[in-house]
CSV table of C-alpha atoms in Angstrom, one decimal:
chain,number,residue,atom,x,y,z
Z,1,MET,CA,-31.0,8.6,-52.4
Z,2,GLY,CA,-30.5,6.2,-50.0
Z,3,GLU,CA,-33.9,4.2,-51.4
Z,4,MET,CA,-32.8,5.0,-55.1
Z,5,SER,CA,-29.7,4.2,-54.4
Z,6,LYS,CA,-31.3,1.0,-53.2
Z,7,ALA,CA,-33.6,0.1,-56.2
Z,8,GLY,CA,-30.5,0.7,-58.5
Z,9,PHE,CA,-30.7,4.0,-59.8
Z,10,PRO,CA,-27.6,5.6,-60.3
Z,11,VAL,CA,-27.0,8.5,-57.1
Z,12,PRO,CA,-23.9,10.3,-56.7
Z,13,PRO,CA,-22.1,10.2,-53.7
Z,14,GLY,CA,-23.5,11.9,-50.4
Z,15,PHE,CA,-25.1,12.6,-47.4
Z,16,CYS,CA,-28.6,13.7,-45.5
Z,17,ILE,CA,-28.9,15.8,-42.9
Z,18,THR,CA,-31.9,15.8,-40.8
Z,19,THR,CA,-32.9,19.1,-39.8
Z,20,SER,CA,-31.8,19.9,-36.9
Z,21,ALA,CA,-28.8,19.4,-37.9
Z,22,TYR,CA,-29.0,21.6,-41.6
Z,23,ARG,CA,-30.7,24.4,-38.7
Z,24,LYS,CA,-27.7,24.0,-36.2
Z,25,ILE,CA,-24.9,24.4,-39.2
Z,26,VAL,CA,-27.1,27.8,-40.3
Z,27,SER,CA,-27.6,28.9,-37.1
Z,28,SER,CA,-23.9,28.5,-36.3
Z,29,ASP,CA,-22.9,31.2,-39.0
Z,30,PRO,CA,-24.7,34.6,-38.5
Z,31,ALA,CA,-23.0,35.2,-42.6
Z,32,MET,CA,-26.1,32.7,-43.6
Z,33,ASP,CA,-28.7,34.3,-41.1
Z,34,GLU,CA,-28.0,37.6,-43.1
Z,35,LEU,CA,-27.8,35.7,-46.4
Z,36,LEU,CA,-31.4,33.9,-45.3
Z,37,ASP,CA,-33.0,37.4,-44.0
Z,38,GLY,CA,-33.0,38.9,-47.3
Z,39,LEU,CA,-34.9,36.0,-48.9
Z,40,ASN,CA,-38.5,37.4,-48.0
Z,41,ARG,CA,-37.0,40.9,-50.3
Z,42,LEU,CA,-35.9,39.4,-52.7
Z,43,GLN,CA,-36.9,40.0,-56.3
Z,44,MET,CA,-37.2,37.2,-58.9
Z,45,ASP,CA,-34.8,38.5,-61.2
Z,46,GLN,CA,-31.9,38.2,-58.3
Z,47,ALA,CA,-33.0,34.5,-57.5
Z,48,ASP,CA,-29.7,33.2,-59.2
Z,49,ASP,CA,-27.1,35.1,-58.1
Z,50,PHE,CA,-29.1,35.6,-54.6
Z,51,GLY,CA,-28.9,31.3,-54.5
Z,52,ALA,CA,-25.4,31.5,-55.8
Z,53,LYS,CA,-24.9,33.4,-52.7
Z,54,ILE,CA,-26.3,31.6,-50.4
Z,55,ARG,CA,-24.7,28.2,-52.1
Z,56,THR,CA,-21.3,29.8,-51.7
Z,57,ARG,CA,-21.7,30.6,-48.2
Z,58,LEU,CA,-23.2,26.9,-46.3
Z,59,GLU,CA,-20.3,25.3,-48.5
Z,60,SER,CA,-17.3,27.5,-46.5
Z,61,ILE,CA,-19.3,26.5,-43.2
Z,62,THR,CA,-17.8,24.9,-40.6
Z,63,MET,CA,-19.8,21.7,-39.7
Z,64,PRO,CA,-20.0,21.6,-35.8
Z,65,ASP,CA,-18.1,19.5,-34.1
Z,66,GLU,CA,-21.0,17.9,-32.4
Z,67,ILE,CA,-22.9,16.9,-35.8
Z,68,GLN,CA,-19.4,15.9,-36.9
Z,69,ALA,CA,-19.4,13.5,-34.2
Z,70,MET,CA,-22.9,11.9,-35.2
Z,71,PRO,CA,-22.8,7.9,-36.8
Z,72,LEU,CA,-23.2,8.0,-40.2
Z,73,ALA,CA,-26.1,5.7,-41.4
């Protein structure tokens, strides 16, 4: 996203996090672990609904303090 923005492409506001930070965020919520475990049993006709559940859960997770304290670059 940063490279696209530097090149002059329109990029919506947002931010990126490291894989390590993502894993800490997801592991801080047991319900998210259960949802992600469900991916192994997912049928294709359930993908849209399941994806919506994951998105809703991700949006509701409070970011751990140590990640919030990381400097923005």
